[in-house]
Short mmCIF file of C-alpha atoms in Angstrom, two decimals:
data_model
loop_
_atom_site.label_atom_id
_atom_site.label_comp_id
_atom_site.label_asym_id
_atom_site.label_seq_id
_atom_site.Cartn_x
_atom_site.Cartn_y
_atom_site.Cartn_z
CA MET A 1 202.53 -149.15 28.67
CA ASN A 2 203.05 -150.52 25.23
CA ARG A 3 199.72 -152.10 25.42
CA LEU A 4 198.06 -149.18 26.02
CA LEU A 5 199.25 -147.43 23.08
CA LYS A 6 198.75 -150.44 20.80
CA VAL A 7 195.53 -150.24 21.87
CA PHE A 8 195.28 -145.78 20.94
CA ALA A 9 196.76 -147.04 18.03
CA MET A 10 193.83 -149.76 17.22
CA ALA A 11 191.27 -147.42 18.70
CA ALA A 12 192.20 -144.49 15.61
CA MET A 13 192.27 -146.62 13.08
CA LEU A 14 189.08 -147.93 13.92
CA VAL A 15 188.00 -144.57 13.86
CA LEU A 16 189.87 -143.01 10.60
CA GLY A 17 189.18 -146.05 8.88
CA GLY A 18 184.76 -145.12 9.74
CA GLN A 19 185.33 -141.89 9.07
CA ALA A 20 183.43 -142.65 5.10
CA MET A 21 180.43 -143.98 6.98
CA ALA A 22 180.36 -141.05 9.31
CA GLN A 23 177.22 -138.77 9.41
CA THR A 24 179.10 -135.55 9.90
CA THR A 25 182.49 -135.19 10.16
CA HIS A 26 184.51 -131.80 12.09
CA GLY A 27 187.62 -130.33 12.50
CA THR A 28 188.16 -127.97 15.65
CA MET A 29 191.59 -125.63 16.44
CA PHE A 30 192.29 -124.19 19.47
CA LEU A 31 194.40 -122.19 21.12
CA GLY A 32 193.79 -121.34 24.77
CA ALA A 33 196.05 -121.07 27.72
CA SER A 34 197.05 -124.23 30.31
CA PHE A 35 196.67 -122.90 34.21
CA PRO A 36 199.10 -125.73 36.31
CA MET A 37 197.12 -127.24 39.04
CA ASN A 38 197.84 -128.57 42.28
CA ASP A 39 201.50 -129.67 43.06
CA PHE A 40 201.98 -129.03 39.25
CA GLY A 41 202.15 -125.33 40.04
CA ASP A 42 203.06 -125.72 43.42
CA GLY A 43 207.63 -125.74 44.29
CA ASP A 44 209.31 -122.25 45.97
CA GLY A 45 212.56 -123.28 44.75
CA PHE A 46 214.25 -125.64 42.36
CA VAL A 47 216.04 -127.63 44.98
CA GLU A 48 212.36 -128.10 46.50
CA THR A 49 210.78 -129.65 43.43
CA ALA A 50 210.92 -132.63 41.31
CA LEU A 51 213.54 -130.66 38.45
CA GLY A 52 216.14 -130.78 41.02
CA GLY A 53 215.36 -132.19 44.28
CA TYR A 54 213.00 -135.01 45.46
CA ASP A 55 209.95 -133.50 46.21
CA ASP A 56 206.69 -133.80 43.83
CA ASP A 57 206.21 -130.81 43.58
CA GLY A 58 206.15 -129.39 39.87
CA GLY A 59 206.66 -125.86 40.05
CA ALA A 60 205.20 -125.04 36.72
CA GLY A 61 203.67 -121.53 35.75
CA ILE A 62 200.69 -120.19 32.93
CA GLY A 63 201.41 -121.63 29.94
CA PHE A 64 199.71 -121.95 26.08
CA ASN A 65 198.52 -124.86 24.78
CA ALA A 66 197.83 -125.21 20.77
CA GLY A 67 195.44 -128.13 19.64
CA LEU A 68 193.08 -130.36 16.95
CA LYS A 69 190.52 -132.10 17.95
CA TRP A 70 188.21 -133.96 15.20
CA ASP A 71 184.56 -135.67 15.89
CA PHE A 72 183.37 -138.00 14.26
CA GLY A 73 178.73 -138.34 13.95
CA VAL A 74 178.29 -141.73 14.84
CA GLY A 75 174.25 -141.08 13.44
CA VAL A 76 172.82 -139.65 16.89
CA PRO A 77 172.51 -136.35 16.68
CA GLY A 78 174.81 -134.18 18.79
CA LEU A 79 177.03 -137.17 19.41
CA SER A 80 180.40 -138.07 17.58
CA VAL A 81 183.96 -139.27 18.70
CA LEU A 82 186.22 -137.70 19.80
CA LEU A 83 189.76 -137.73 18.45
CA SER A 84 192.06 -134.78 19.49
CA ILE A 85 196.31 -133.76 20.45
CA ASP A 86 197.74 -130.95 22.12
CA GLY A 87 200.73 -129.66 22.83
CA LEU A 88 201.31 -128.02 26.23
CA TYR A 89 204.56 -125.90 27.50
CA ASN A 90 204.36 -124.06 30.68
CA GLY A 91 206.94 -122.50 32.01
CA PRO A 92 208.53 -121.75 35.78
CA SER A 93 206.61 -119.98 37.67
CA ALA A 94 206.98 -116.91 39.73
CA ASP A 95 208.73 -117.97 42.59
CA LEU A 96 211.18 -119.99 41.03
CA LYS A 97 212.17 -117.23 38.61
CA ASN A 98 213.07 -115.06 41.50
CA ASP A 99 214.81 -118.87 42.80
CA TYR A 100 216.96 -119.04 39.99
CA LYS A 101 217.73 -115.28 39.74
CA ALA A 102 218.88 -115.98 43.37
CA VAL A 103 221.49 -118.52 42.54
CA GLU A 104 222.03 -116.26 39.62
CA ARG A 105 223.02 -113.57 42.22
CA ASP A 106 224.74 -116.17 44.13
CA TRP A 107 227.22 -116.99 41.82
CA GLU A 108 227.89 -114.16 40.30
CA THR A 109 230.07 -113.39 43.34
CA TRP A 110 232.48 -115.72 42.04
CA CYS A 111 232.13 -116.07 39.24
CA ASP A 112 231.97 -114.63 35.41
CA ASN A 113 229.41 -114.87 32.70
CA VAL A 114 226.79 -116.36 34.74
CA THR A 115 224.16 -118.07 32.82
CA VAL A 116 221.24 -119.66 34.85
CA THR A 117 218.58 -121.62 32.04
CA SER A 118 215.77 -122.70 33.35
CA PRO A 119 213.62 -126.26 32.34
CA LYS A 120 210.80 -125.35 30.51
CA TYR A 121 207.52 -128.33 30.43
CA ILE A 122 206.15 -129.47 26.77
CA ASN A 123 203.72 -131.74 27.17
CA VAL A 124 202.05 -133.81 24.18
CA PRO A 125 198.81 -136.04 24.99
CA ALA A 126 197.02 -137.63 22.28
CA MET A 127 193.49 -138.95 23.41
CA LEU A 128 190.49 -140.56 21.78
CA GLY A 129 186.96 -140.14 23.40
CA LEU A 130 183.22 -139.18 23.09
CA ARG A 131 181.52 -136.13 22.39
CA TYR A 132 177.77 -134.77 22.93
CA CYS A 133 176.80 -130.72 21.89
CA TYR A 134 173.08 -130.40 22.22
CA TYR A 135 172.01 -127.28 20.00
CA LEU A 136 169.34 -124.65 21.83
CA ASN A 137 168.84 -123.14 17.96
CA PRO A 138 170.59 -124.03 15.19
CA SER A 139 173.78 -121.15 16.51
CA PHE A 140 174.47 -122.39 19.57
CA GLY A 141 175.02 -125.03 21.90
CA ILE A 142 176.36 -126.87 25.04
CA TYR A 143 178.72 -129.12 24.46
CA LEU A 144 180.42 -131.77 26.93
CA GLU A 145 183.48 -134.15 25.88
CA GLY A 146 186.28 -136.52 27.67
CA GLY A 147 188.67 -138.62 26.30
CA ALA A 148 191.72 -140.57 27.64
CA GLY A 149 194.94 -141.82 25.63
CA GLY A 150 198.48 -141.00 26.23
CA ASN A 151 200.71 -138.24 27.78
CA MET A 152 204.72 -137.44 26.18
CA ARG A 153 206.09 -135.79 28.63
CA PHE A 154 209.57 -133.13 27.59
CA ILE A 155 211.67 -130.81 30.00
CA THR A 156 214.41 -128.29 28.77
CA ASP A 157 217.91 -128.59 30.75
CA TYR A 158 218.36 -127.05 33.54
CA THR A 159 221.38 -125.17 33.55
CA GLN A 160 224.30 -123.20 35.62
CA LYS A 161 226.61 -121.78 33.82
CA GLY A 162 230.03 -119.25 34.95
CA SER A 163 233.88 -118.85 34.93
CA SER A 164 235.67 -118.09 37.99
CA LYS A 165 236.73 -114.61 38.17
CA VAL A 166 240.24 -115.54 39.89
CA LEU A 167 241.07 -119.13 37.90
CA LYS A 168 239.25 -118.10 34.25
CA LEU A 169 237.46 -121.36 34.38
CA LYS A 170 234.33 -123.13 33.58
CA ASN A 171 231.83 -124.38 36.66
CA ASN A 172 228.76 -125.67 35.05
CA ILE A 173 226.07 -127.55 36.23
CA VAL A 174 223.78 -129.44 33.70
CA TYR A 175 220.83 -131.47 34.57
CA ASP A 176 219.74 -133.70 31.10
CA TYR A 177 216.18 -134.60 31.57
CA GLU A 178 214.65 -138.28 29.99
CA ASN A 179 211.08 -138.01 27.91
CA ALA A 180 208.17 -139.48 30.00
CA PHE A 181 205.00 -141.29 28.76
CA SER A 182 202.34 -141.97 30.77
CA PHE A 183 198.65 -142.56 30.47
CA ALA A 184 196.22 -139.75 29.71
CA TRP A 185 192.24 -138.31 30.25
CA GLN A 186 190.21 -135.15 29.50
CA ALA A 187 186.27 -133.67 30.51
CA GLY A 188 185.28 -131.11 28.79
CA LEU A 189 182.99 -128.03 28.36
CA GLY A 190 181.86 -125.42 26.57
CA ILE A 191 179.42 -123.53 23.93
CA GLU A 192 179.43 -123.56 20.16
CA VAL A 193 178.17 -120.65 18.57
CA SER A 194 176.73 -120.61 14.51
CA LYS A 195 178.66 -123.75 14.09
CA ASN A 196 182.23 -122.49 13.57
CA LEU A 197 183.15 -120.60 17.07
CA VAL A 198 184.09 -123.38 19.86
CA ILE A 199 184.71 -121.84 23.26
CA GLY A 200 185.86 -124.24 26.01
CA CYS A 201 187.34 -125.18 29.42
CA SER A 202 188.84 -128.43 29.90
CA PHE A 203 190.94 -130.39 33.03
CA TYR A 204 193.85 -132.57 31.71
CA ASP A 205 195.45 -135.27 33.50
CA LEU A 206 198.86 -136.02 31.79
CA GLY A 207 199.18 -138.74 34.63
CA ASN A 208 202.09 -138.74 37.46
CA THR A 209 205.53 -140.52 36.24
CA GLU A 210 209.12 -139.78 37.73
CA VAL A 211 211.33 -137.16 36.66
CA ARG A 212 214.99 -138.58 35.92
CA GLY A 213 217.86 -137.66 34.77
CA GLU A 214 221.89 -137.48 33.90
CA LYS A 215 223.39 -135.06 35.71
CA SER A 216 226.83 -133.86 35.07
CA SER A 217 229.33 -131.59 36.24
CA VAL A 218 232.34 -129.43 35.72
CA VAL A 219 234.10 -128.09 38.65
CA GLU A 220 236.86 -125.28 38.24
CA GLY A 221 237.77 -126.79 34.54
CA VAL A 222 237.48 -130.49 35.83
CA ASN A 223 234.60 -132.77 34.99
CA VAL A 224 232.69 -134.51 37.20
CA PRO A 225 231.94 -138.18 37.09
CA THR A 226 227.46 -138.14 35.57
CA VAL A 227 224.94 -138.74 37.90
CA ASP A 228 221.83 -140.65 37.09
CA PHE A 229 218.71 -138.90 39.40
CA VAL A 230 215.14 -140.60 39.62
CA GLN A 231 213.15 -138.02 41.78
CA GLY A 232 208.90 -136.71 41.46
CA PRO A 233 207.07 -138.62 41.45
CA LEU A 234 205.23 -135.63 39.06
CA HIS A 235 202.05 -135.63 38.87
CA THR A 236 200.37 -133.52 35.41
CA VAL A 237 197.69 -131.55 36.08
CA MET A 238 196.11 -128.77 34.73
CA ILE A 239 192.67 -126.57 33.64
CA LEU A 240 192.31 -125.17 29.65
CA GLY A 241 190.74 -121.90 28.79
CA ARG A 242 190.67 -121.96 24.76
CA ILE A 243 189.28 -120.97 21.96
CA GLY A 244 188.46 -122.60 18.44
CA PHE A 245 187.47 -122.39 14.95
CA ARG A 246 185.74 -125.27 13.40
CA PHE A 247 186.63 -126.42 10.04
#
């Protein structure tokens, strides 16, 4: 993992250091939707996912993304070196939302002031790669791109909180997830219009990592010893559809 970070950092510095020699330099700001694929989007319930059980499903729903890309010309028409960083957010799927509501209803039979906070996925990949755009005319082009690098994954806490109706003592369950780093790669295609508007679709594979963390509980006001857990592994894969503006 450390070697991967060093290689990526060196490559990024070489690209940035050679910016002055580049024929052309462009930046693009993207906004769009992220669609979980395969196991990352599967999962019927919290305990049937890597979030709360030993399955490899993610239970992620459709989310959104924002990103920046810089492409540095290399002297070959249409070809450039690509540097990108993205932020991707995915909340729970419809199935998991229903499961969380069911948990709330179950706790409400014996607890007051019940709240269930669902975990959300935040991924921040940074990649280096190549981009090629073929211009059919000065105002319209078709591009292909690909890149590889690293991804930092964050998962927000899962919490169940309430107090017993009779004893008025709190009952809590909290899953605190560790951050994880993994190898990531992407491939995409799209169109450029008037060299300012970019519409594209990309496939992102953000790696296969275990879900680790700590589970803490309070039962009728009594703290239960914290338990470390290792679950998954979770393979984060998604398709992005987005629109961008070049500058």
